[in-house]
């Protein structure tokens, strides 16, 4: 399996922390649509649904719950390395 798109993983991390695409987009200075598109692509690449889309936000699926902790650690490592 090839490495997933790192930008999509960054957007997944922000979305998982906020459980909201709009807030993730604001944090990352992109549009809500850009976040949603990257997440859809990531879900397609992984073959797993990562979020349940709710009327007022998001919830992580079981797959999203498993994926978020290691992705959050990876993002923290990248942040520390570039600080």
N, CA, C and O atoms as a DFTB+ gen file, in Angstrom:
332 C
 N C O
     1  1       0.850      -1.192       0.000
     2  2       0.000       0.000       0.000
     3  2       0.885       1.243       0.000
     4  3       1.869       1.318       0.737
     5  1       0.530       2.197      -0.821
     6  2       1.294       3.442      -0.877
     7  2       0.922       4.341       0.300
     8  3      -0.142       4.192       0.901
     9  1       1.803       5.258       0.612
    10  2       1.583       6.202       1.700
    11  2       0.395       7.097       1.369
    12  3       0.338       7.657       0.274
    13  1      -0.554       7.243       2.290
    14  2      -1.683       8.163       2.039
    15  2      -1.186       9.604       1.911
    16  3      -0.106       9.947       2.390
    17  1      -1.980      10.422       1.268
    18  2      -1.679      11.837       1.085
    19  2      -1.478      12.496       2.450
    20  3      -2.376      12.469       3.292
    21  1      -0.310      13.084       2.668
    22  2      -0.012      13.681       3.977
    23  2      -0.891      14.885       4.288
    24  3      -1.224      15.124       5.449
    25  1      -1.268      15.639       3.271
    26  2      -2.169      16.768       3.500
    27  2      -3.533      16.259       3.979
    28  3      -4.149      16.861       4.858
    29  1      -3.995      15.158       3.401
    30  2      -5.268      14.572       3.835
    31  2      -5.167      14.087       5.276
    32  3      -6.118      14.226       6.045
    33  1      -4.022      13.520       5.646
    34  2      -3.841      13.062       7.031
    35  2      -3.825      14.246       7.999
    36  3      -4.340      14.148       9.113
    37  1      -3.238      15.356       7.574
    38  2      -3.235      16.573       8.405
    39  2      -4.666      17.072       8.598
    40  3      -5.040      17.490       9.694
    41  1      -5.455      17.028       7.540
    42  2      -6.853      17.457       7.630
    43  2      -7.675      16.474       8.455
    44  3      -8.589      16.875       9.175
    45  1      -7.353      15.193       8.352
    46  2      -8.023      14.203       9.193
    47  2      -7.744      14.488      10.666
    48  3      -8.662      14.460      11.485
    49  1      -6.494      14.759      11.006
    50  2      -6.135      15.043      12.394
    51  2      -6.913      16.238      12.934
    52  3      -7.484      16.166      14.022
    53  1      -6.940      17.322      12.189
    54  2      -7.675      18.513      12.641
    55  2      -9.165      18.227      12.752
    56  3      -9.808      18.654      13.711
    57  1      -9.715      17.516      11.790
    58  2     -11.150      17.197      11.810
    59  2     -11.491      16.279      12.980
    60  3     -12.538      16.431      13.608
    61  1     -10.614      15.336      13.268
    62  2     -10.857      14.416      14.382
    63  2     -10.780      15.139      15.728
    64  3     -11.530      14.819      16.650
    65  1      -9.883      16.104      15.840
    66  2      -9.791      16.872      17.084
    67  2     -11.003      17.760      17.300
    68  3     -11.509      17.866      18.417
    69  1     -11.473      18.402      16.228
    70  2     -12.588      19.337      16.334
    71  2     -13.955      18.675      16.151
    72  3     -14.978      19.210      16.579
    73  1     -13.955      17.502      15.508
    74  2     -15.199      16.831      15.107
    75  2     -16.106      17.791      14.334
    76  3     -17.323      17.831      14.515
    77  1     -15.445      18.564      13.460
    78  2     -16.161      19.573      12.682
    79  2     -15.265      20.001      11.523
    80  3     -14.149      20.466      11.752
    81  1     -15.734      19.852      10.280
    82  2     -14.940      20.236       9.125
    83  2     -14.732      21.748       9.055
    84  3     -13.676      22.205       8.617
    85  1     -15.720      22.523       9.478
    86  2     -15.601      23.983       9.423
    87  2     -14.487      24.472      10.347
    88  3     -13.686      25.323       9.962
    89  1     -14.438      23.932      11.567
    90  2     -13.397      24.344      12.507
    91  2     -12.022      23.855      12.066
    92  3     -11.024      24.553      12.248
    93  1     -11.968      22.664      11.492
    94  2     -10.701      22.157      10.958
    95  2     -10.223      23.061       9.831
    96  3      -9.041      23.395       9.754
    97  1     -11.143      23.454       8.960
    98  2     -10.785      24.339       7.851
    99  2     -10.250      25.672       8.359
   100  3      -9.264      26.185       7.831
   101  1     -10.887      26.232       9.372
   102  2     -10.422      27.509       9.931
   103  2      -9.014      27.364      10.506
   104  3      -8.175      28.245      10.321
   105  1      -8.754      26.258      11.200
   106  2      -7.418      26.029      11.764
   107  2      -6.362      25.931      10.668
   108  3      -5.246      26.424      10.828
   109  1      -6.714      25.299       9.565
   110  2      -5.759      25.033       8.496
   111  2      -5.755      26.100       7.392
   112  3      -4.994      26.007       6.429
   113  1      -6.608      27.105       7.547
   114  2      -6.706      28.193       6.564
   115  2      -7.051      27.696       5.157
   116  3      -6.451      28.112       4.166
   117  1      -8.024      26.806       5.104
   118  2      -8.557      26.306       3.834
   119  2     -10.081      26.339       3.933
   120  3     -10.633      26.683       4.979
   121  1     -10.751      25.985       2.853
   122  2     -12.211      25.963       2.897
   123  2     -12.718      24.659       3.491
   124  3     -12.025      23.642       3.506
   125  1     -13.941      24.722       3.976
   126  2     -14.594      23.532       4.508
   127  2     -14.704      22.469       3.409
   128  3     -14.530      21.277       3.666
   129  1     -14.990      22.910       2.194
   130  2     -15.095      21.985       1.070
   131  2     -13.778      21.275       0.779
   132  3     -13.766      20.098       0.418
   133  1     -12.668      21.996       0.938
   134  2     -11.350      21.381       0.725
   135  2     -11.104      20.279       1.742
   136  3     -10.585      19.216       1.401
   137  1     -11.476      20.533       2.988
   138  2     -11.306      19.521       4.029
   139  2     -12.172      18.305       3.704
   140  3     -11.693      17.171       3.740
   141  1     -13.434      18.540       3.392
   142  2     -14.348      17.433       3.107
   143  2     -13.847      16.610       1.919
   144  3     -13.925      15.382       1.937
   145  1     -13.334      17.284       0.893
   146  2     -12.835      16.581      -0.287
   147  2     -11.616      15.725       0.067
   148  3     -11.519      14.579      -0.374
   149  1     -10.699      16.262       0.846
   150  2      -9.513      15.499       1.254
   151  2      -9.898      14.294       2.111
   152  3      -9.317      13.218       1.970
   153  1     -10.869      14.475       2.991
   154  2     -11.312      13.362       3.843
   155  2     -11.970      12.280       2.996
   156  3     -11.727      11.092       3.210
   157  1     -12.796      12.678       2.040
   158  2     -13.419      11.683       1.140
   159  2     -12.351      10.903       0.384
   160  3     -12.454       9.684       0.244
   161  1     -11.332      11.596      -0.103
   162  2     -10.240      10.926      -0.804
   163  2      -9.482       9.974       0.094
   164  3      -9.128       8.870      -0.321
   165  1      -9.231      10.393       1.329
   166  2      -8.536       9.539       2.293
   167  2      -9.366       8.295       2.598
   168  3      -8.835       7.185       2.649
   169  1     -10.657       8.482       2.800
   170  2     -11.539       7.343       3.053
   171  2     -11.516       6.370       1.870
   172  3     -11.516       5.154       2.062
   173  1     -11.497       6.902       0.667
   174  2     -11.426       6.055      -0.528
   175  2     -10.099       5.312      -0.577
   176  3     -10.069       4.108      -0.831
   177  1      -8.998       6.025      -0.337
   178  2      -7.673       5.401      -0.361
   179  2      -7.545       4.294       0.680
   180  3      -6.957       3.247       0.409
   181  1      -8.092       4.524       1.862
   182  2      -7.982       3.548       2.947
   183  2      -9.048       2.462       2.867
   184  3      -8.919       1.407       3.488
   185  1     -10.099       2.727       2.100
   186  2     -11.201       1.765       2.021
   187  2     -11.992       1.675       3.308
   188  3     -12.593       0.642       3.601
   189  1     -11.995       2.745       4.074
   190  2     -12.675       2.794       5.374
   191  2     -13.367       4.143       5.536
   192  3     -12.818       5.179       5.160
   193  1     -14.549       4.125       6.085
   194  2     -15.233       5.359       6.462
   195  2     -14.647       5.806       7.800
   196  3     -14.605       5.024       8.749
   197  1     -14.197       7.055       7.883
   198  2     -13.535       7.552       9.092
   199  2     -14.451       8.381       9.975
   200  3     -14.247       8.460      11.186
   201  1     -15.465       9.003       9.370
   202  2     -16.393       9.849      10.105
   203  2     -17.822       9.478       9.771
   204  3     -18.129       9.080       8.647
   205  1     -18.682       9.611      10.750
   206  2     -20.118       9.639      10.503
   207  2     -20.481      11.110      10.435
   208  3     -20.190      11.878      11.352
   209  1     -21.114      11.490       9.351
   210  2     -21.536      12.885       9.175
   211  2     -22.890      13.045       9.857
   212  3     -23.856      12.369       9.501
   213  1     -22.954      13.935      10.831
   214  2     -24.159      14.178      11.617
   215  2     -24.717      15.555      11.275
   216  3     -24.007      16.386      10.709
   217  1     -25.979      15.805      11.611
   218  2     -26.547      17.127      11.311
   219  2     -25.746      18.277      11.925
   220  3     -25.679      19.357      11.338
   221  1     -25.150      18.068      13.072
   222  2     -24.401      19.146      13.739
   223  2     -22.991      18.687      14.083
   224  3     -22.595      18.696      15.249
   225  1     -22.246      18.292      13.078
   226  2     -20.858      17.910      13.311
   227  2     -20.559      16.504      12.846
   228  3     -21.229      15.962      11.967
   229  1     -19.545      15.930      13.450
   230  2     -19.037      14.634      13.050
   231  2     -18.848      13.746      14.266
   232  3     -18.764      14.222      15.398
   233  1     -18.782      12.458      14.011
   234  2     -18.299      11.531      15.030
   235  2     -17.366      10.566      14.326
   236  3     -17.561      10.239      13.155
   237  1     -16.363      10.116      15.036
   238  2     -15.418       9.164      14.471
   239  2     -16.053       7.780      14.417
   240  3     -16.736       7.363      15.352
   241  1     -15.822       7.081      13.323
   242  2     -16.220       5.683      13.249
   243  2     -15.196       4.873      14.030
   244  3     -14.233       5.428      14.560
   245  1     -15.399       3.579      14.100
   246  2     -14.421       2.714      14.763
   247  2     -13.064       2.825      14.071
   248  3     -12.028       2.891      14.732
   249  1     -13.076       2.845      12.743
   250  2     -11.819       2.976      11.992
   251  2     -11.158       4.322      12.272
   252  3      -9.941       4.387      12.444
   253  1     -11.941       5.391      12.320
   254  2     -11.403       6.712      12.629
   255  2     -10.833       6.788      14.031
   256  3      -9.809       7.431      14.264
   257  1     -11.499       6.132      14.957
   258  2     -11.030       6.097      16.347
   259  2      -9.696       5.361      16.453
   260  3      -8.830       5.762      17.231
   261  1      -9.525       4.301      15.688
   262  2      -8.250       3.563      15.683
   263  2      -7.141       4.370      15.009
   264  3      -5.992       4.343      15.450
   265  1      -7.490       5.089      13.935
   266  2      -6.485       5.807      13.150
   267  2      -6.004       7.094      13.820
   268  3      -4.837       7.459      13.678
   269  1      -6.876       7.781      14.542
   270  2      -6.498       9.114      15.021
   271  2      -5.305       9.148      15.974
   272  3      -4.423       9.979      15.760
   273  1      -5.208       8.307      17.015
   274  2      -4.053       8.436      17.923
   275  2      -2.692       8.328      17.240
   276  3      -1.832       9.165      17.515
   277  1      -2.442       7.347      16.365
   278  2      -1.118       7.323      15.728
   279  2      -0.895       8.484      14.762
   280  3       0.236       8.948      14.614
   281  1      -1.937       8.954      14.111
   282  2      -1.784      10.109      13.214
   283  2      -1.488      11.368      14.033
   284  3      -0.654      12.183      13.639
   285  1      -2.169      11.527      15.166
   286  2      -1.906      12.685      16.034
   287  2      -0.460      12.659      16.530
   288  3       0.197      13.699      16.576
   289  1       0.039      11.476      16.901
   290  2       1.439      11.369      17.342
   291  2       2.390      11.712      16.197
   292  3       3.393      12.396      16.405
   293  1       2.082      11.243      14.999
   294  2       2.931      11.538      13.837
   295  2       2.959      13.036      13.542
   296  3       4.016      13.592      13.244
   297  1       1.802      13.687      13.625
   298  2       1.751      15.140      13.387
   299  2       2.557      15.881      14.451
   300  3       3.231      16.864      14.144
   301  1       2.491      15.415      15.699
   302  2       3.270      16.050      16.769
   303  2       4.758      15.870      16.523
   304  3       5.535      16.793      16.764
   305  1       5.172      14.699      16.049
   306  2       6.580      14.477      15.738
   307  2       7.063      15.403      14.625
   308  3       8.161      15.954      14.699
   309  1       6.248      15.567      13.608
   310  2       6.601      16.466      12.502
   311  2       6.700      17.899      13.005
   312  3       7.617      18.630      12.630
   313  1       5.761      18.302      13.849
   314  2       5.789      19.656      14.406
   315  2       7.047      19.861      15.248
   316  3       7.709      20.892      15.128
   317  1       7.384      18.889      16.100
   318  2       8.580      18.999      16.935
   319  2       9.847      19.054      16.083
   320  3      10.764      19.824      16.369
   321  1       9.890      18.236      15.039
   322  2      11.083      18.185      14.181
   323  2      11.309      19.492      13.451
   324  3      12.451      19.858      13.174
   325  1      10.231      20.202      13.134
   326  2      10.377      21.442      12.369
   327  2      10.372      22.696      13.234
   328  3      10.502      23.807      12.720
   329  1      10.222      22.523      14.541
   330  2      10.191      23.679      15.454
   331  2      11.582      24.252      15.653
   332  3      11.749      25.226      16.387
